[in-house]
């Protein structure tokens, strides 16, 4: 981790030198969180600790079920296990630091840790987005082209899809983080959020942010809009294929194979789009911080419940693992 931060610092210093700027950076930032009222801190601590533990435990159970049951070694569950791992990483990037700050009654985060938090948060959120798109494509092939499913979604191709998702996420996160390193900040910076969020950091910068805004806008459209368009196209075809099925039982069976994923996709995109639309309409940073909890904490926590409660295979796999019988 130290080498990782030093690498960022080197690139940031090199950018400053190239621009001929005399940039000064604050060594520490203040994460204001949700409320400064002392009497609310124990409640906030307990609430987020509970949600974090449920998120980690629930997603670990999904990974355990997929890995332990050979019947679940299919493309759909392979992608689901990867999604569960990424959901754990998303919450682990933000929530533990907030809990430590509440427990120690200090709101400080160092510049290096803030940059590192930005990098990993962007990485895992974008990766989450890609995996949901890949899962939508998997359901599209399964329902619209069932005879070609085994050939198309072979293990090598599935691994390639995940690998490409990782590479694109890493490159995007690296670009966004390097762009933040070129910015300068005042000596005392208060971040009205519970973690170092990219847009908040850009708004608080004391230097010109035009290039950062352009890069952020371009990557959001490319890496956010394109996957969303892919998901919408896949499900438009899926709905069309399901409507073409003559029997009611066949329609129900086809829909049930993608109902859980559709619920997760709707939850992820509705909450994330809601956060950014609300932040564009209102200038309240605290409202934006509260709304961002939906897709950074609540959505990863609900995903295991959505998949396990509606999925007989997952429940049977966990039953076999813990009880030794179906």
PDB file of C-alpha atoms in Angstrom, residues 163-267:
ATOM      1  CA  UNK A 163     -10.599  -9.751 -16.936  1.00  0.00           C
ATOM      2  CA  UNK A 164     -11.497  -7.009 -19.425  1.00  0.00           C
ATOM      3  CA  UNK A 165     -13.837  -5.483 -16.830  1.00  0.00           C
ATOM      4  CA  UNK A 166     -10.979  -5.394 -14.321  1.00  0.00           C
ATOM      5  CA  UNK A 167      -8.522  -3.861 -16.795  1.00  0.00           C
ATOM      6  CA  UNK A 168     -10.918  -1.116 -17.893  1.00  0.00           C
ATOM      7  CA  UNK A 169     -11.836  -0.323 -14.286  1.00  0.00           C
ATOM      8  CA  UNK A 170      -8.198  -0.142 -13.194  1.00  0.00           C
ATOM      9  CA  UNK A 171      -7.230   2.139 -16.090  1.00  0.00           C
ATOM     10  CA  UNK A 172     -10.192   4.449 -15.523  1.00  0.00           C
ATOM     11  CA  UNK A 173      -9.526   4.663 -11.797  1.00  0.00           C
ATOM     12  CA  UNK A 174      -5.843   5.366 -12.403  1.00  0.00           C
ATOM     13  CA  UNK A 175      -6.694   8.165 -14.838  1.00  0.00           C
ATOM     14  CA  UNK A 176      -9.216   9.768 -12.492  1.00  0.00           C
ATOM     15  CA  UNK A 177      -6.838   9.594  -9.541  1.00  0.00           C
ATOM     16  CA  UNK A 178      -3.913  11.060 -11.463  1.00  0.00           C
ATOM     17  CA  UNK A 179      -6.180  13.918 -12.501  1.00  0.00           C
ATOM     18  CA  UNK A 180      -6.929  14.627  -8.825  1.00  0.00           C
ATOM     19  CA  UNK A 181      -3.201  14.696  -8.063  1.00  0.00           C
ATOM     20  CA  UNK A 182      -2.750  17.713 -10.313  1.00  0.00           C
ATOM     21  CA  UNK A 183      -5.113  19.770  -8.136  1.00  0.00           C
ATOM     22  CA  UNK A 184      -4.092  21.956  -5.220  1.00  0.00           C
ATOM     23  CA  UNK A 185      -6.098  22.464  -2.058  1.00  0.00           C
ATOM     24  CA  UNK A 186      -6.248  24.920   0.809  1.00  0.00           C
ATOM     25  CA  UNK A 187      -4.450  24.127   4.038  1.00  0.00           C
ATOM     26  CA  UNK A 188      -7.722  23.235   5.789  1.00  0.00           C
ATOM     27  CA  UNK A 189     -10.236  21.322   3.692  1.00  0.00           C
ATOM     28  CA  UNK A 190     -13.559  20.087   5.069  1.00  0.00           C
ATOM     29  CA  UNK A 191     -15.213  17.359   3.008  1.00  0.00           C
ATOM     30  CA  UNK A 192     -19.008  17.273   3.643  1.00  0.00           C
ATOM     31  CA  UNK A 193     -19.092  13.529   3.102  1.00  0.00           C
ATOM     32  CA  UNK A 194     -18.248  10.310   4.921  1.00  0.00           C
ATOM     33  CA  UNK A 195     -15.524   9.403   2.422  1.00  0.00           C
ATOM     34  CA  UNK A 196     -13.311  11.082  -0.186  1.00  0.00           C
ATOM     35  CA  UNK A 197     -15.717  11.304  -3.117  1.00  0.00           C
ATOM     36  CA  UNK A 198     -14.330  12.396  -6.494  1.00  0.00           C
ATOM     37  CA  UNK A 199     -16.836  15.150  -7.294  1.00  0.00           C
ATOM     38  CA  UNK A 200     -16.524  16.640  -3.825  1.00  0.00           C
ATOM     39  CA  UNK A 201     -12.745  16.728  -4.127  1.00  0.00           C
ATOM     40  CA  UNK A 202     -12.917  18.486  -7.491  1.00  0.00           C
ATOM     41  CA  UNK A 203     -15.343  21.077  -6.109  1.00  0.00           C
ATOM     42  CA  UNK A 204     -13.086  21.788  -3.127  1.00  0.00           C
ATOM     43  CA  UNK A 205      -9.912  22.213  -5.194  1.00  0.00           C
ATOM     44  CA  UNK A 206      -8.235  25.619  -5.217  1.00  0.00           C
ATOM     45  CA  UNK A 207      -6.876  25.278  -8.756  1.00  0.00           C
ATOM     46  CA  UNK A 208      -8.479  25.120 -12.197  1.00  0.00           C
ATOM     47  CA  UNK A 209     -10.681  22.025 -12.537  1.00  0.00           C
ATOM     48  CA  UNK A 210     -11.802  22.386 -16.160  1.00  0.00           C
ATOM     49  CA  UNK A 211      -9.728  19.421 -17.361  1.00  0.00           C
ATOM     50  CA  UNK A 212     -10.905  17.294 -14.425  1.00  0.00           C
ATOM     51  CA  UNK A 213     -14.522  18.128 -15.207  1.00  0.00           C
ATOM     52  CA  UNK A 214     -14.053  17.180 -18.851  1.00  0.00           C
ATOM     53  CA  UNK A 215     -12.379  13.857 -18.029  1.00  0.00           C
ATOM     54  CA  UNK A 216     -15.018  13.024 -15.428  1.00  0.00           C
ATOM     55  CA  UNK A 217     -17.846  13.857 -17.827  1.00  0.00           C
ATOM     56  CA  UNK A 218     -16.304  11.842 -20.658  1.00  0.00           C
ATOM     57  CA  UNK A 219     -15.598   8.747 -18.556  1.00  0.00           C
ATOM     58  CA  UNK A 220     -19.057   8.900 -16.960  1.00  0.00           C
ATOM     59  CA  UNK A 221     -20.741   8.919 -20.357  1.00  0.00           C
ATOM     60  CA  UNK A 222     -18.436   6.240 -21.763  1.00  0.00           C
ATOM     61  CA  UNK A 223     -18.147   3.867 -18.803  1.00  0.00           C
ATOM     62  CA  UNK A 224     -21.547   4.608 -17.280  1.00  0.00           C
ATOM     63  CA  UNK A 225     -23.787   5.322 -20.235  1.00  0.00           C
ATOM     64  CA  UNK A 226     -22.500   2.547 -22.498  1.00  0.00           C
ATOM     65  CA  UNK A 227     -23.007  -0.270 -19.937  1.00  0.00           C
ATOM     66  CA  UNK A 228     -26.438   1.106 -19.060  1.00  0.00           C
ATOM     67  CA  UNK A 229     -27.360   1.115 -22.755  1.00  0.00           C
ATOM     68  CA  UNK A 230     -26.135  -2.482 -22.973  1.00  0.00           C
ATOM     69  CA  UNK A 231     -28.292  -3.503 -20.009  1.00  0.00           C
ATOM     70  CA  UNK A 232     -31.366  -1.779 -21.453  1.00  0.00           C
ATOM     71  CA  UNK A 233     -30.811  -3.380 -24.866  1.00  0.00           C
ATOM     72  CA  UNK A 234     -30.335  -6.838 -23.336  1.00  0.00           C
ATOM     73  CA  UNK A 235     -33.520  -6.622 -21.288  1.00  0.00           C
ATOM     74  CA  UNK A 236     -35.536  -5.194 -24.160  1.00  0.00           C
ATOM     75  CA  UNK A 237     -34.617  -8.310 -26.138  1.00  0.00           C
ATOM     76  CA  UNK A 238     -35.280 -10.522 -23.121  1.00  0.00           C
ATOM     77  CA  UNK A 239     -38.759  -9.054 -22.617  1.00  0.00           C
ATOM     78  CA  UNK A 240     -39.480  -9.453 -26.324  1.00  0.00           C
ATOM     79  CA  UNK A 241     -38.424 -13.117 -26.219  1.00  0.00           C
ATOM     80  CA  UNK A 242     -40.450 -13.825 -23.070  1.00  0.00           C
ATOM     81  CA  UNK A 243     -43.565 -12.268 -24.630  1.00  0.00           C
ATOM     82  CA  UNK A 244     -43.106 -14.593 -27.589  1.00  0.00           C
ATOM     83  CA  UNK A 245     -43.352 -17.697 -25.385  1.00  0.00           C
ATOM     84  CA  UNK A 246     -46.779 -19.275 -25.735  1.00  0.00           C
ATOM     85  CA  UNK A 247     -47.212 -21.016 -22.373  1.00  0.00           C
ATOM     86  CA  UNK A 248     -47.625 -19.089 -19.122  1.00  0.00           C
ATOM     87  CA  UNK A 249     -45.370 -21.551 -17.318  1.00  0.00           C
ATOM     88  CA  UNK A 250     -42.640 -21.014 -19.893  1.00  0.00           C
ATOM     89  CA  UNK A 251     -42.905 -17.249 -19.470  1.00  0.00           C
ATOM     90  CA  UNK A 252     -42.662 -17.541 -15.708  1.00  0.00           C
ATOM     91  CA  UNK A 253     -39.643 -19.857 -15.881  1.00  0.00           C
ATOM     92  CA  UNK A 254     -37.823 -17.570 -18.308  1.00  0.00           C
ATOM     93  CA  UNK A 255     -38.557 -14.469 -16.250  1.00  0.00           C
ATOM     94  CA  UNK A 256     -37.541 -16.123 -12.977  1.00  0.00           C
ATOM     95  CA  UNK A 257     -34.021 -16.750 -14.318  1.00  0.00           C
ATOM     96  CA  UNK A 258     -33.370 -13.009 -14.617  1.00  0.00           C
ATOM     97  CA  UNK A 259     -35.718 -11.529 -11.969  1.00  0.00           C
ATOM     98  CA  UNK A 260     -33.046 -11.331  -9.250  1.00  0.00           C
ATOM     99  CA  UNK A 261     -30.507  -9.713 -11.549  1.00  0.00           C
ATOM    100  CA  UNK A 262     -33.097  -7.269 -12.831  1.00  0.00           C
ATOM    101  CA  UNK A 263     -33.881  -6.268  -9.248  1.00  0.00           C
ATOM    102  CA  UNK A 264     -30.189  -5.682  -8.473  1.00  0.00           C
ATOM    103  CA  UNK A 265     -29.671  -3.722 -11.700  1.00  0.00           C
ATOM    104  CA  UNK A 266     -32.685  -1.527 -10.984  1.00  0.00           C
ATOM    105  CA  UNK A 267     -31.529  -0.893  -7.434  1.00  0.00           C
TER     106      UNK A 267
END
